[in-house]
Amino acid sequence: MEILGSFLELGKIILAPIIEYYNHYRGADEHLKNLKRKRDDLECKKSDIELEMRAELVPGKKPKREVKSWLQKVETINEEIQKIEQEAIRGKYLSRMHFGRVACEKILEVTELIDQSCGFGDCLVIGPPVRNGDELPTRALVGESTAKRTLEKIWEHLLDEDFRIIGVYGMGGIGKTTVMKEINNRLLKERDEFNCVIWVTVSKAFNVIKLQNDIACHLNLENELSKFKDETTRAGKLYAELKKRKRYVLILDDMWKAFPLEIVGIPEPTSANGCKLVLTTRDVNVCNGMNCVNIKMELLSIKESWDLFLKTVGCDVSNIPKDVVEGVVKECAHLPLAIITVAGSLKNVVDISEWRNTLNELKTPVKGLEHVDVVFQKLQLSYKRLNDKKLQRCLLFCALYPEDYEIYRDNLIVHLIDEGVIKSMSKRQAMLDKGHTMLNKLENACLLEGGSHDEFIEKEYFVKMHDLIRDMALQIAGPKFMVSEDVPDEEEWGKDVEKVSLLSNRESEFPYISPKCPKLSTLLLQGYATIPDSFFVHLHGLKVLHVFGGRIKSLPNSISDLENLTSLRIYRCFDLKRVPSLAKLTALKSLDLLESATKEIPHGLEKLINLRYLSLRAYNQEMPPGILPKLSQLQVLKLNCGSNSLTVNGEEIVRLKKLDFFKGKFCGLNDFNTYLESLEGGPSHYVYCARKTKPASELGETVKLLPKDVQALAVFGGQNLRFFYKCMKSVCIRECEEIEEVFSYSFTFPLQSLEIVQLVKLDKLLVLFREEKVTAAPMVPPGTFSRLKEFTICECPNIRQLFALGVLLNLANLEQITVFRCLQLEEIIARPKASDEVDEEEAKEIVEIFPRLRRLTLVISPELNTICSSSNVILCDSLDSIEIEECPKLKRLPLSLRRINGQLSSPPSSLQIKIEKERWELLEWDNHDMKMVLEPCCEFLF
């Protein structure tokens, strides 16, 4: 039985496939019909899915992967079924069985595909994933102490919760975008800090719609936003989407105009949403308009410029003369864009001739030089965006001065008035204010660089032009400007030239030429001992003539015939004893001879009835009667004030009703009183010079006549005078032998208007304040020194301490402290005395002082041992300069930096510390890490 069972099982195994093949053969036609019906069902399903998908597949979205895979499988199986049907028509006996089997298999596959389509859900497409930001290609940063330090400062501000909107500004081509690309890429890598980064390059011509579109593109919202044309509606949509996001950084690169965030739809960055806005611009006014904390991009140092040039040029330059290579690098003027462009044009160039040619082209830029034009195109955008013809004229006028020339603001504004760039106004001060406003705008646009020099009475402010900005300006001016150190040959003076600058730094011979330039209106001359009479013969259109410096002893008589001249200025010509007759120059509005050595009043002065500005030097004489009253249009009158200087009659000065500014010496006290009594408001600034031979009673009587609203006073040689008023802003006291103290606690008002205090050569000065013990009165009136910005003390050998503790908290606006050669000075801020009652906990508390301090200068003060007590520190946020020299007893430098995430922040990129190396090593620090962080800012004096 077992054997029979085994045979039966074997029979089943053998017969099963035969039966299956028979069924496939017999039912082949039916199977193929069923397969066709299933395929039709699948095609219907496919058509429905494709229609739905097309409806959902708007730009920015794509099919789900499973849908895309399903459609591909349908295409494949349709091709297979079609092939089966075609072969079945031509099939033979054995093939029918094969087709029947294959048809059954395909029916199962089609059924499975139809079942799969039911699991796609309600949506067949998906939107793109949320973008965290795009990594941006960038080149390596250059400059350990500039670009990288700026980058770190931006990064610290991003991590600091106190700063929400950050502005990075600087001139075109300085590397703002490069630094921000590095910031963008670092943010993408360090995802713990922010969720996403949105980078948008703002259009030069600001357009709300475009900016909205650019931001929407990063949010995958552009299709939704495109349905609306109204800016406000679009702003609402964008605002709603951005508000959903948390902790994003929005970077707006190359902004040219400030705008309210709400008109675009950008939520205000707050600590609640954790968002930050960073913008880059060439104009600091854009930063201010956006309420930014501002970070300035500085130019490269000499070493960094050199390193970048060599890296970019990519070849050994040892065979090129050193002065040629250094000259090329110098002409790039520390600007990264210029260095990269010029070095790129010299890449792998070893021919010395090509190097010399490039240097010559850079020194005399003209249109058509490829490596120069690339830079100029970038810089000219800033020029064009001024959108103000007068500002553009002002900038071009600055290019008439030599490279790196410090153009004093007041002098430049006088020139701009003479040129008509600043229109004539009834008040001279209004014109000066207009000029300073224009220069501020050019500084803010990074087209001019500002600076100052300390003077005894007040600062002298100047502007400078970056070399490449100057070259760009000269390129724009073209043939209308001629700028040279040497006088060109006569044939080189073009007929179209309008302004000529021949400012030489050496004593040069002026050739005997007589150029014919009918359009020439402005001529600047410097460095010539003589000027031939023939030179001015054909220059009848000349309106502005300024002669600077040199050993010139006389001016040519042909100047007397320049009847269209409106401005004649002779500046620092100390050998010039006389000027030719001015009788014919009736068009003159400005005559400045103060900084020359002329000893006589010019002939024909009384004929200059259109003069608005007169600055004159003459000696040992009185102004001839009758001249000044004829100059009825005068707004400014400046006369030399030395012991042998020109004197004027008070009654004649009174008759000059348009006079805004007067500096001069009266014939006597009665003339001074006559002048002062005639004034309604009185001058705001006085320079009071007291002769030591005069009795103190007479000097004191003169001082009492000063108006109570005087704002600035400089005293030279007085004796224990007291004349401080509520509105006084500036005081300079110099060489007053008897003064032991300057201020008094007994004043009935606090000295809360004072901004500048300068004390110079006061041999007996012991203290700033005379202590007067008044029982009910406070030691220091509240508000004393609360507006003080600059404090200078020089050569006061007996004073031991400067500021008392009672004044310390009032010095919140102090920006500059200068101490020079104060031999007994021990303390800047007085330390608490042992007898003072100080709360123990309060003494431990660290108090930040001088929050706006920019400059600290301590020089030749051998007894100075303390700046402030150990409980006081100076935060470095605003510091630009520290100079400590020959102060051997100074032990502690009380500097402090903010902490971010427990780490000391970087010091300001502009900070420079000048100090002897030995003194630096011996200084004591509250935090030893401070020394390490600040040391890169040091310039050691050996």
Coordinates of C-alpha atoms in Angstrom, one line a residue, residues 229-497:
K229 CA -0.3 92.9 -7.4
D230 CA -1.0 95.1 -4.4
E231 CA 2.1 95.8 -2.3
T232 CA 0.2 95.8 1.0
T233 CA -1.6 92.5 0.4
R234 CA 1.7 90.9 -0.7
A235 CA 3.4 92.3 2.4
G236 CA 0.6 90.7 4.6
K237 CA 1.2 87.3 2.9
L238 CA 4.9 87.6 3.3
Y239 CA 4.6 88.7 6.9
A240 CA 2.4 85.8 7.8
E241 CA 4.8 83.3 6.3
L242 CA 7.9 84.9 8.0
K243 CA 6.1 85.1 11.3
K244 CA 5.7 81.3 11.3
R245 CA 9.5 80.9 11.0
K246 CA 11.6 81.2 14.1
R247 CA 15.2 82.1 14.5
Y248 CA 16.1 83.0 10.9
V249 CA 18.7 85.4 9.7
L250 CA 17.8 87.7 6.8
I251 CA 20.8 89.1 5.0
L252 CA 20.1 92.0 2.7
D253 CA 23.3 92.6 0.6
D254 CA 24.2 95.9 -1.1
M255 CA 21.4 98.1 0.1
W256 CA 21.3 101.7 -1.2
K257 CA 18.2 103.0 0.6
A258 CA 16.6 102.6 4.0
F259 CA 13.0 101.4 4.2
P260 CA 10.3 100.6 6.8
L261 CA 10.3 96.8 7.3
E262 CA 6.5 96.7 7.3
I263 CA 6.1 97.9 3.7
V264 CA 7.9 94.8 2.5
G265 CA 6.3 92.4 5.1
I266 CA 9.4 91.7 7.2
P267 CA 8.6 91.2 10.9
E268 CA 10.6 93.3 13.3
P269 CA 13.5 91.1 14.7
T270 CA 12.9 90.6 18.4
S271 CA 14.2 88.4 21.2
A272 CA 10.8 86.7 21.1
N273 CA 11.1 85.5 17.5
G274 CA 14.9 85.1 17.7
C275 CA 15.4 86.6 14.3
K276 CA 18.2 88.8 13.0
L277 CA 18.5 91.2 10.1
V278 CA 22.0 92.0 8.6
L279 CA 22.5 94.4 5.8
T280 CA 25.5 95.7 3.9
T281 CA 25.7 99.1 2.3
R282 CA 28.1 101.8 1.2
D283 CA 26.3 104.5 3.1
V284 CA 26.2 104.7 6.9
N285 CA 23.0 106.7 6.6
V286 CA 21.2 103.5 5.3
C287 CA 22.3 101.8 8.5
N288 CA 21.1 104.6 10.7
G289 CA 17.8 104.7 8.8
M290 CA 17.3 101.0 9.6
N291 CA 18.2 101.5 13.3
C292 CA 21.2 99.2 13.0
V293 CA 24.2 98.7 15.3
N294 CA 26.9 99.7 12.8
I295 CA 30.1 97.8 11.9
K296 CA 32.5 99.5 9.5
M297 CA 34.7 97.6 7.1
E298 CA 38.2 98.9 7.2
L299 CA 40.8 99.0 4.4
L300 CA 43.6 96.4 4.4
S301 CA 46.8 97.1 6.2
I302 CA 50.1 97.5 4.2
K303 CA 51.1 93.9 5.0
E304 CA 47.7 92.5 4.2
S305 CA 47.7 94.4 0.9
W306 CA 51.1 93.0 0.0
D307 CA 50.1 89.4 1.0
L308 CA 46.9 89.6 -1.1
F309 CA 48.7 91.0 -4.1
L310 CA 51.4 88.3 -4.1
K311 CA 48.9 85.5 -3.6
T312 CA 46.8 86.8 -6.5
V313 CA 49.6 87.6 -8.9
G314 CA 50.8 84.0 -8.6
C315 CA 54.4 84.3 -9.7
D316 CA 57.8 85.1 -8.4
V317 CA 58.3 88.9 -8.6
S318 CA 61.9 88.8 -7.4
N319 CA 63.1 89.8 -10.9
I320 CA 60.8 92.8 -10.9
P321 CA 62.4 96.0 -9.4
K322 CA 61.1 96.3 -5.8
D323 CA 60.1 99.9 -6.2
V324 CA 57.9 99.0 -9.2
V325 CA 56.1 96.2 -7.4
E326 CA 55.7 98.3 -4.3
G327 CA 54.4 101.2 -6.5
V328 CA 51.7 99.0 -8.1
V329 CA 50.6 97.7 -4.7
K330 CA 50.5 101.3 -3.3
E331 CA 48.4 102.5 -6.2
C332 CA 45.8 99.9 -5.3
A333 CA 45.4 101.9 -2.1
H334 CA 44.6 99.0 0.3
L335 CA 41.3 98.2 -1.5
P336 CA 40.8 94.4 -1.9
L337 CA 38.8 94.7 -5.2
A338 CA 41.6 96.9 -6.7
I339 CA 44.4 94.6 -5.5
I340 CA 42.7 91.5 -6.9
T341 CA 41.8 93.2 -10.2
V342 CA 45.3 94.7 -10.8
A343 CA 47.2 91.6 -9.6
G344 CA 45.0 89.4 -11.8
S345 CA 45.9 91.5 -14.8
L346 CA 49.6 90.8 -14.0
K347 CA 49.2 87.2 -13.2
N348 CA 52.3 85.2 -14.3
V349 CA 53.7 88.4 -16.1
V350 CA 57.4 88.4 -15.8
D351 CA 58.2 91.2 -18.3
I352 CA 59.5 94.2 -16.5
S353 CA 58.2 96.5 -19.2
E354 CA 54.6 95.4 -18.6
W355 CA 54.9 96.0 -14.9
R356 CA 56.3 99.5 -15.4
N357 CA 53.5 100.2 -17.9
T358 CA 50.9 99.1 -15.5
L359 CA 52.4 101.4 -12.8
N360 CA 52.3 104.3 -15.2
E361 CA 48.7 103.7 -16.1
L362 CA 47.7 103.4 -12.5
K363 CA 49.4 106.7 -11.7
T364 CA 47.7 108.4 -14.6
P365 CA 44.4 106.6 -15.0
V366 CA 42.5 107.1 -18.3
K367 CA 39.5 105.4 -19.8
G368 CA 40.0 102.1 -21.6
L369 CA 42.4 100.4 -19.1
E370 CA 40.7 97.1 -18.4
H371 CA 42.2 96.4 -15.0
V372 CA 41.3 99.9 -13.9
D373 CA 37.9 100.1 -15.5
V374 CA 36.6 97.1 -13.6
V375 CA 37.2 98.9 -10.3
F376 CA 36.0 102.2 -11.4
Q377 CA 32.7 100.8 -12.6
K378 CA 32.1 99.5 -9.1
L379 CA 33.1 102.8 -7.5
Q380 CA 31.1 105.0 -10.0
L381 CA 27.9 103.4 -8.7
S382 CA 28.3 105.3 -5.5
Y383 CA 29.0 108.5 -7.4
K384 CA 25.9 108.1 -9.5
R385 CA 23.7 107.2 -6.6
L386 CA 24.4 110.6 -4.9
N387 CA 21.6 111.9 -7.2
D388 CA 22.7 115.4 -6.4
K389 CA 24.7 117.5 -8.9
K390 CA 26.1 119.7 -6.1
L391 CA 27.3 116.7 -4.1
Q392 CA 28.9 115.3 -7.3
R393 CA 30.6 118.7 -8.0
C394 CA 31.9 118.8 -4.5
L395 CA 33.4 115.3 -4.8
L396 CA 35.0 116.2 -8.1
F397 CA 36.4 119.4 -6.7
C398 CA 38.2 117.4 -4.0
A399 CA 40.1 115.5 -6.7
L400 CA 42.0 118.7 -7.5
Y401 CA 44.1 118.2 -4.4
P402 CA 47.1 115.7 -4.4
E403 CA 46.9 112.1 -3.2
D404 CA 46.5 111.6 0.5
Y405 CA 46.0 115.4 0.9
E406 CA 44.3 116.5 4.1
I407 CA 41.8 119.1 3.0
Y408 CA 40.6 121.1 6.0
R409 CA 36.9 121.3 6.1
D410 CA 36.6 125.0 6.7
N411 CA 39.0 125.9 3.8
L412 CA 37.2 123.4 1.5
I413 CA 33.8 124.9 2.3
V414 CA 35.2 128.4 1.5
H415 CA 36.3 127.0 -1.8
L416 CA 32.9 125.5 -2.5
I417 CA 31.2 128.9 -1.7
D418 CA 33.7 130.6 -4.1
E419 CA 32.9 127.9 -6.8
G420 CA 29.2 128.5 -6.4
V421 CA 28.6 124.8 -5.4
I422 CA 27.1 126.3 -2.2
K423 CA 24.8 129.1 -3.1
S424 CA 25.0 132.6 -1.5
M425 CA 22.9 133.1 1.6
S426 CA 22.3 136.0 3.8
K427 CA 24.1 134.4 6.8
R428 CA 27.6 133.0 6.4
Q429 CA 27.0 130.4 9.1
A430 CA 24.1 129.0 7.0
M431 CA 26.5 128.5 4.1
L432 CA 29.1 126.8 6.4
D433 CA 26.3 124.6 7.8
K434 CA 25.3 123.6 4.3
G435 CA 29.0 122.8 3.5
H436 CA 29.5 120.6 6.5
T437 CA 26.2 118.8 5.7
M438 CA 27.4 118.1 2.2
L439 CA 30.8 116.8 3.4
N440 CA 29.0 114.6 6.0
K441 CA 26.9 113.0 3.3
L442 CA 30.0 112.2 1.2
E443 CA 31.7 110.8 4.3
N444 CA 28.6 108.7 5.1
A445 CA 28.6 107.4 1.5
C446 CA 32.3 106.3 2.0
L447 CA 33.4 108.6 -0.8
L448 CA 35.4 110.8 1.6
E449 CA 37.3 109.8 4.7
G450 CA 37.1 112.1 7.8
G451 CA 39.8 112.9 10.3
S452 CA 41.0 115.6 12.7
H453 CA 44.1 117.1 14.4
D454 CA 44.1 118.4 17.9
E455 CA 44.8 122.1 18.3
F456 CA 45.0 124.1 21.5
I457 CA 41.7 126.0 21.0
E458 CA 39.7 123.4 19.0
K459 CA 40.1 120.5 16.7
E460 CA 40.9 120.9 13.1
Y461 CA 38.7 118.6 11.0
F462 CA 39.7 117.5 7.5
V463 CA 38.6 115.2 4.8
K464 CA 40.7 112.9 2.5
M465 CA 40.0 111.1 -0.7
H466 CA 40.9 107.5 -1.1
D467 CA 43.3 107.3 -4.0
L468 CA 41.0 105.2 -6.2
I469 CA 38.0 107.5 -5.5
R470 CA 40.2 110.4 -6.6
D471 CA 41.3 108.5 -9.8
M472 CA 37.6 107.7 -10.5
A473 CA 36.7 111.4 -10.0
L474 CA 39.4 112.6 -12.4
Q475 CA 38.2 110.0 -14.9
I476 CA 34.7 111.4 -14.7
A477 CA 35.9 115.0 -15.0
G478 CA 37.9 114.1 -18.1
P479 CA 39.5 116.9 -20.1
K480 CA 37.7 119.6 -18.0
F481 CA 40.3 119.0 -15.2
M482 CA 44.1 119.2 -15.5
V483 CA 45.9 118.0 -12.4
S484 CA 49.7 117.9 -12.3
E485 CA 52.7 118.5 -10.1
D486 CA 54.6 120.2 -12.9
V487 CA 53.4 123.0 -15.2
P488 CA 52.6 121.4 -18.6
D489 CA 53.9 122.8 -21.8
E490 CA 51.8 125.4 -23.4
E491 CA 50.4 123.1 -26.1
E492 CA 49.1 120.7 -23.4
W493 CA 46.7 123.3 -22.1
G494 CA 43.4 122.2 -23.7
K495 CA 40.8 124.7 -24.8
D496 CA 38.1 122.8 -22.9
V497 CA 40.0 122.8 -19.5

